[in-house]
């Protein structure tokens, strides 16, 4: 089994949410190795698609703007996100756009879990807010519970 965990973000305030989860996973002892890849991506757009290929599972984490309170965590599996009309990404060509294109190209992995952390301000150069930082740490702790066979802590 090959699992890829992708934290998507940018250096803009709360938009760092996906990166914060990756940082928290690594700080908590989850290490990449055989069968597990962990990456931080800066607004990947369509370049996300190759990272979805040739793996059995992808866990993707990104900031979202869906109208909920900052720090709320939403989970979308491969059946949920196609019908989601909210703004899962704050990026121009966002995660949902890339996933839709990957689906049309037959490039989605057998298992895809998308986590969105509701954000407040994606202001360039600002630090993430306390609610988003707390949600990122919470999600990093919860992820191994969802895929314990894939995530090994050192």
C-alpha positions as protocol buffer text, in pm:
chain_id: "A"
residue {
  index: 1
  type: UNK
  ca { x: 0 y: 0 z: 0 }
}
residue {
  index: 2
  type: UNK
  ca { x: 132 y: 342 z: -92 }
}
residue {
  index: 3
  type: UNK
  ca { x: -14 y: 644 z: 86 }
}
residue {
  index: 4
  type: UNK
  ca { x: 55 y: 1005 z: -1 }
}
residue {
  index: 5
  type: UNK
  ca { x: -34 y: 1284 z: 242 }
}
residue {
  index: 6
  type: UNK
  ca { x: -47 y: 1624 z: 74 }
}
residue {
  index: 7
  type: UNK
  ca { x: -72 y: 1949 z: 267 }
}
residue {
  index: 8
  type: UNK
  ca { x: -167 y: 2235 z: 38 }
}
residue {
  index: 9
  type: UNK
  ca { x: -113 y: 2596 z: 130 }
}
residue {
  index: 10
  type: UNK
  ca { x: 54 y: 2928 z: 72 }
}
residue {
  index: 11
  type: UNK
  ca { x: 240 y: 3175 z: 294 }
}
residue {
  index: 12
  type: UNK
  ca { x: -81 y: 3375 z: 340 }
}
residue {
  index: 13
  type: UNK
  ca { x: -220 y: 3367 z: 695 }
}
residue {
  index: 14
  type: UNK
  ca { x: -478 y: 3094 z: 748 }
}
residue {
  index: 15
  type: UNK
  ca { x: -409 y: 2953 z: 401 }
}
residue {
  index: 16
  type: UNK
  ca { x: -115 y: 2774 z: 563 }
}
residue {
  index: 17
  type: UNK
  ca { x: -362 y: 2522 z: 712 }
}
residue {
  index: 18
  type: UNK
  ca { x: -249 y: 2223 z: 503 }
}
residue {
  index: 19
  type: UNK
  ca { x: 116 y: 2299 z: 573 }
}
residue {
  index: 20
  type: UNK
  ca { x: 45 y: 2324 z: 946 }
}
residue {
  index: 21
  type: UNK
  ca { x: -103 y: 1974 z: 947 }
}
residue {
  index: 22
  type: UNK
  ca { x: 208 y: 1836 z: 776 }
}
residue {
  index: 23
  type: UNK
  ca { x: 431 y: 2017 z: 1027 }
}
residue {
  index: 24
  type: UNK
  ca { x: 226 y: 1875 z: 1316 }
}
residue {
  index: 25
  type: UNK
  ca { x: 241 y: 1521 z: 1173 }
}
residue {
  index: 26
  type: UNK
  ca { x: 618 y: 1539 z: 1138 }
}
residue {
  index: 27
  type: UNK
  ca { x: 658 y: 1692 z: 1485 }
}
residue {
  index: 28
  type: UNK
  ca { x: 439 y: 1413 z: 1623 }
}
residue {
  index: 29
  type: UNK
  ca { x: 671 y: 1146 z: 1487 }
}
residue {
  index: 30
  type: UNK
  ca { x: 497 y: 1046 z: 1163 }
}
residue {
  index: 31
  type: UNK
  ca { x: 780 y: 1001 z: 916 }
}
residue {
  index: 32
  type: UNK
  ca { x: 781 y: 938 z: 542 }
}
residue {
  index: 33
  type: UNK
  ca { x: 932 y: 613 z: 436 }
}
residue {
  index: 34
  type: UNK
  ca { x: 852 y: 299 z: 244 }
}
residue {
  index: 35
  type: UNK
  ca { x: 485 y: 316 z: 155 }
}
residue {
  index: 36
  type: UNK
  ca { x: 429 y: 668 z: 293 }
}
residue {
  index: 37
  type: UNK
  ca { x: 504 y: 1001 z: 125 }
}
residue {
  index: 38
  type: UNK
  ca { x: 436 y: 1334 z: 296 }
}
residue {
  index: 39
  type: UNK
  ca { x: 453 y: 1660 z: 100 }
}
residue {
  index: 40
  type: UNK
  ca { x: 379 y: 2029 z: 141 }
}
residue {
  index: 41
  type: UNK
  ca { x: 259 y: 2190 z: -181 }
}
residue {
  index: 42
  type: UNK
  ca { x: 232 y: 2561 z: -260 }
}
residue {
  index: 43
  type: UNK
  ca { x: -88 y: 2619 z: -463 }
}
residue {
  index: 44
  type: UNK
  ca { x: -24 y: 2328 z: -701 }
}
residue {
  index: 45
  type: UNK
  ca { x: -315 y: 2375 z: -944 }
}
residue {
  index: 46
  type: UNK
  ca { x: -306 y: 2112 z: -1218 }
}
residue {
  index: 47
  type: UNK
  ca { x: 38 y: 1990 z: -1103 }
}
residue {
  index: 48
  type: UNK
  ca { x: -151 y: 1815 z: -824 }
}
residue {
  index: 49
  type: UNK
  ca { x: -273 y: 1550 z: -1072 }
}
residue {
  index: 50
  type: UNK
  ca { x: 53 y: 1351 z: -1107 }
}
residue {
  index: 51
  type: UNK
  ca { x: 72 y: 1326 z: -727 }
}
residue {
  index: 52
  type: UNK
  ca { x: -262 y: 1141 z: -730 }
}
residue {
  index: 53
  type: UNK
  ca { x: -139 y: 870 z: -964 }
}
residue {
  index: 54
  type: UNK
  ca { x: 25 y: 535 z: -883 }
}
residue {
  index: 55
  type: UNK
  ca { x: -73 y: 534 z: -516 }
}
residue {
  index: 56
  type: UNK
  ca { x: -345 y: 342 z: -336 }
}
residue {
  index: 57
  type: UNK
  ca { x: -451 y: 630 z: -113 }
}
residue {
  index: 58
  type: UNK
  ca { x: -420 y: 1008 z: -101 }
}
residue {
  index: 59
  type: UNK
  ca { x: -498 y: 1220 z: 203 }
}
residue {
  index: 60
  type: UNK
  ca { x: -520 y: 1580 z: 93 }
}
residue {
  index: 61
  type: UNK
  ca { x: -548 y: 1873 z: 335 }
}
residue {
  index: 62
  type: UNK
  ca { x: -624 y: 2230 z: 231 }
}
residue {
  index: 63
  type: UNK
  ca { x: -775 y: 2551 z: 359 }
}
residue {
  index: 64
  type: UNK
  ca { x: -1137 y: 2607 z: 266 }
}
residue {
  index: 65
  type: UNK
  ca { x: -1378 y: 2897 z: 260 }
}
residue {
  index: 66
  type: UNK
  ca { x: -1721 y: 2745 z: 295 }
}
residue {
  index: 67
  type: UNK
  ca { x: -1886 y: 2989 z: 532 }
}
residue {
  index: 68
  type: UNK
  ca { x: -1828 y: 2802 z: 857 }
}
residue {
  index: 69
  type: UNK
  ca { x: -1635 y: 2921 z: 1160 }
}
residue {
  index: 70
  type: UNK
  ca { x: -1255 y: 2933 z: 1129 }
}
residue {
  index: 71
  type: UNK
  ca { x: -1102 y: 2608 z: 1251 }
}
residue {
  index: 72
  type: UNK
  ca { x: -1392 y: 2384 z: 1147 }
}
residue {
  index: 73
  type: UNK
  ca { x: -1272 y: 2064 z: 982 }
}
residue {
  index: 74
  type: UNK
  ca { x: -1464 y: 1902 z: 696 }
}
residue {
  index: 75
  type: UNK
  ca { x: -1397 y: 1558 z: 550 }
}
residue {
  index: 76
  type: UNK
  ca { x: -1480 y: 1472 z: 191 }
}
residue {
  index: 77
  type: UNK
  ca { x: -1431 y: 1128 z: 40 }
}
residue {
  index: 78
  type: UNK
  ca { x: -1425 y: 1064 z: -334 }
}
residue {
  index: 79
  type: UNK
  ca { x: -1807 y: 1062 z: -342 }
}
residue {
  index: 80
  type: UNK
  ca { x: -1861 y: 1387 z: -146 }
}
residue {
  index: 81
  type: UNK
  ca { x: -1642 y: 1649 z: -310 }
}
residue {
  index: 82
  type: UNK
  ca { x: -1781 y: 1637 z: -668 }
}
residue {
  index: 83
  type: UNK
  ca { x: -2112 y: 1780 z: -548 }
}
residue {
  index: 84
  type: UNK
  ca { x: -1968 y: 2030 z: -302 }
}
residue {
  index: 85
  type: UNK
  ca { x: -2043 y: 2382 z: -417 }
}
residue {
  index: 86
  type: UNK
  ca { x: -1845 y: 2561 z: -146 }
}
residue {
  index: 87
  type: UNK
  ca { x: -1502 y: 2711 z: -187 }
}
residue {
  index: 88
  type: UNK
  ca { x: -1280 y: 2424 z: -75 }
}
residue {
  index: 89
  type: UNK
  ca { x: -974 y: 2614 z: -191 }
}
residue {
  index: 90
  type: UNK
  ca { x: -869 y: 2975 z: -180 }
}
residue {
  index: 91
  type: UNK
  ca { x: -645 y: 2920 z: -482 }
}
residue {
  index: 92
  type: UNK
  ca { x: -729 y: 3025 z: -840 }
}
residue {
  index: 93
  type: UNK
  ca { x: -729 y: 2676 z: -996 }
}
residue {
  index: 94
  type: UNK
  ca { x: -818 y: 2498 z: -678 }
}
residue {
  index: 95
  type: UNK
  ca { x: -815 y: 2151 z: -541 }
}
residue {
  index: 96
  type: UNK
  ca { x: -1166 y: 2067 z: -662 }
}
residue {
  index: 97
  type: UNK
  ca { x: -1076 y: 2180 z: -1014 }
}
residue {
  index: 98
  type: UNK
  ca { x: -767 y: 1957 z: -1012 }
}
residue {
  index: 99
  type: UNK
  ca { x: -963 y: 1663 z: -868 }
}
residue {
  index: 100
  type: UNK
  ca { x: -1236 y: 1702 z: -1129 }
}
residue {
  index: 101
  type: UNK
  ca { x: -977 y: 1703 z: -1406 }
}
residue {
  index: 102
  type: UNK
  ca { x: -800 y: 1403 z: -1252 }
}
residue {
  index: 103
  type: UNK
  ca { x: -1132 y: 1217 z: -1240 }
}
residue {
  index: 104
  type: UNK
  ca { x: -1190 y: 1284 z: -1609 }
}
residue {
  index: 105
  type: UNK
  ca { x: -837 y: 1166 z: -1688 }
}
residue {
  index: 106
  type: UNK
  ca { x: -880 y: 849 z: -1480 }
}
residue {
  index: 107
  type: UNK
  ca { x: -602 y: 962 z: -1245 }
}
residue {
  index: 108
  type: UNK
  ca { x: -774 y: 942 z: -906 }
}
residue {
  index: 109
  type: UNK
  ca { x: -638 y: 691 z: -657 }
}
residue {
  index: 110
  type: UNK
  ca { x: -862 y: 408 z: -531 }
}
residue {
  index: 111
  type: UNK
  ca { x: -903 y: 592 z: -200 }
}
residue {
  index: 112
  type: UNK
  ca { x: -910 y: 970 z: -170 }
}
residue {
  index: 113
  type: UNK
  ca { x: -976 y: 1161 z: 152 }
}
residue {
  index: 114
  type: UNK
  ca { x: -991 y: 1539 z: 136 }
}
residue {
  index: 115
  type: UNK
  ca { x: -986 y: 1743 z: 456 }
}
residue {
  index: 116
  type: UNK
  ca { x: -1071 y: 2111 z: 451 }
}
residue {
  index: 117
  type: UNK
  ca { x: -995 y: 2342 z: 740 }
}
residue {
  index: 118
  type: UNK
  ca { x: -1224 y: 2644 z: 739 }
}
residue {
  index: 119
  type: UNK
  ca { x: -1018 y: 2960 z: 741 }
}
residue {
  index: 120
  type: UNK
  ca { x: -1060 y: 3324 z: 829 }
}
residue {
  index: 121
  type: UNK
  ca { x: -809 y: 3558 z: 672 }
}
residue {
  index: 122
  type: UNK
  ca { x: -568 y: 3447 z: 399 }
}
residue {
  index: 123
  type: UNK
  ca { x: -365 y: 3769 z: 430 }
}
residue {
  index: 124
  type: UNK
  ca { x: -17 y: 3760 z: 275 }
}
residue {
  index: 125
  type: UNK
  ca { x: 259 y: 3756 z: 531 }
}
residue {
  index: 126
  type: UNK
  ca { x: 34 y: 3716 z: 834 }
}
residue {
  index: 127
  type: UNK
  ca { x: 55 y: 3428 z: 1077 }
}
residue {
  index: 128
  type: UNK
  ca { x: -229 y: 3176 z: 1081 }
}
residue {
  index: 129
  type: UNK
  ca { x: -501 y: 3240 z: 1335 }
}
residue {
  index: 130
  type: UNK
  ca { x: -523 y: 3046 z: 1661 }
}
residue {
  index: 131
  type: UNK
  ca { x: -837 y: 2855 z: 1554 }
}
residue {
  index: 132
  type: UNK
  ca { x: -676 y: 2732 z: 1231 }
}
residue {
  index: 133
  type: UNK
  ca { x: -351 y: 2638 z: 1406 }
}
residue {
  index: 134
  type: UNK
  ca { x: -545 y: 2443 z: 1670 }
}
residue {
  index: 135
  type: UNK
  ca { x: -752 y: 2266 z: 1402 }
}
residue {
  index: 136
  type: UNK
  ca { x: -434 y: 2168 z: 1216 }
}
residue {
  index: 137
  type: UNK
  ca { x: -288 y: 2011 z: 1531 }
}
residue {
  index: 138
  type: UNK
  ca { x: -620 y: 1835 z: 1602 }
}
residue {
  index: 139
  type: UNK
  ca { x: -637 y: 1693 z: 1251 }
}
residue {
  index: 140
  type: UNK
  ca { x: -276 y: 1576 z: 1265 }
}
residue {
  index: 141
  type: UNK
  ca { x: -359 y: 1377 z: 1579 }
}
residue {
  index: 142
  type: UNK
  ca { x: -683 y: 1241 z: 1431 }
}
residue {
  index: 143
  type: UNK
  ca { x: -538 y: 1128 z: 1097 }
}
residue {
  index: 144
  type: UNK
  ca { x: -353 y: 827 z: 1238 }
}
residue {
  index: 145
  type: UNK
  ca { x: -681 y: 711 z: 1391 }
}
residue {
  index: 146
  type: UNK
  ca { x: -831 y: 707 z: 1042 }
}
residue {
  index: 147
  type: UNK
  ca { x: -543 y: 524 z: 879 }
}
residue {
  index: 148
  type: UNK
  ca { x: -344 y: 360 z: 1157 }
}
residue {
  index: 149
  type: UNK
  ca { x: -217 y: 89 z: 924 }
}
residue {
  index: 150
  type: UNK
  ca { x: -61 y: 353 z: 699 }
}
residue {
  index: 151
  type: UNK
  ca { x: 86 y: 600 z: 946 }
}
residue {
  index: 152
  type: UNK
  ca { x: 365 y: 481 z: 1164 }
}
residue {
  index: 153
  type: UNK
  ca { x: 496 y: 700 z: 1442 }
}
residue {
  index: 154
  type: UNK
  ca { x: 865 y: 675 z: 1522 }
}
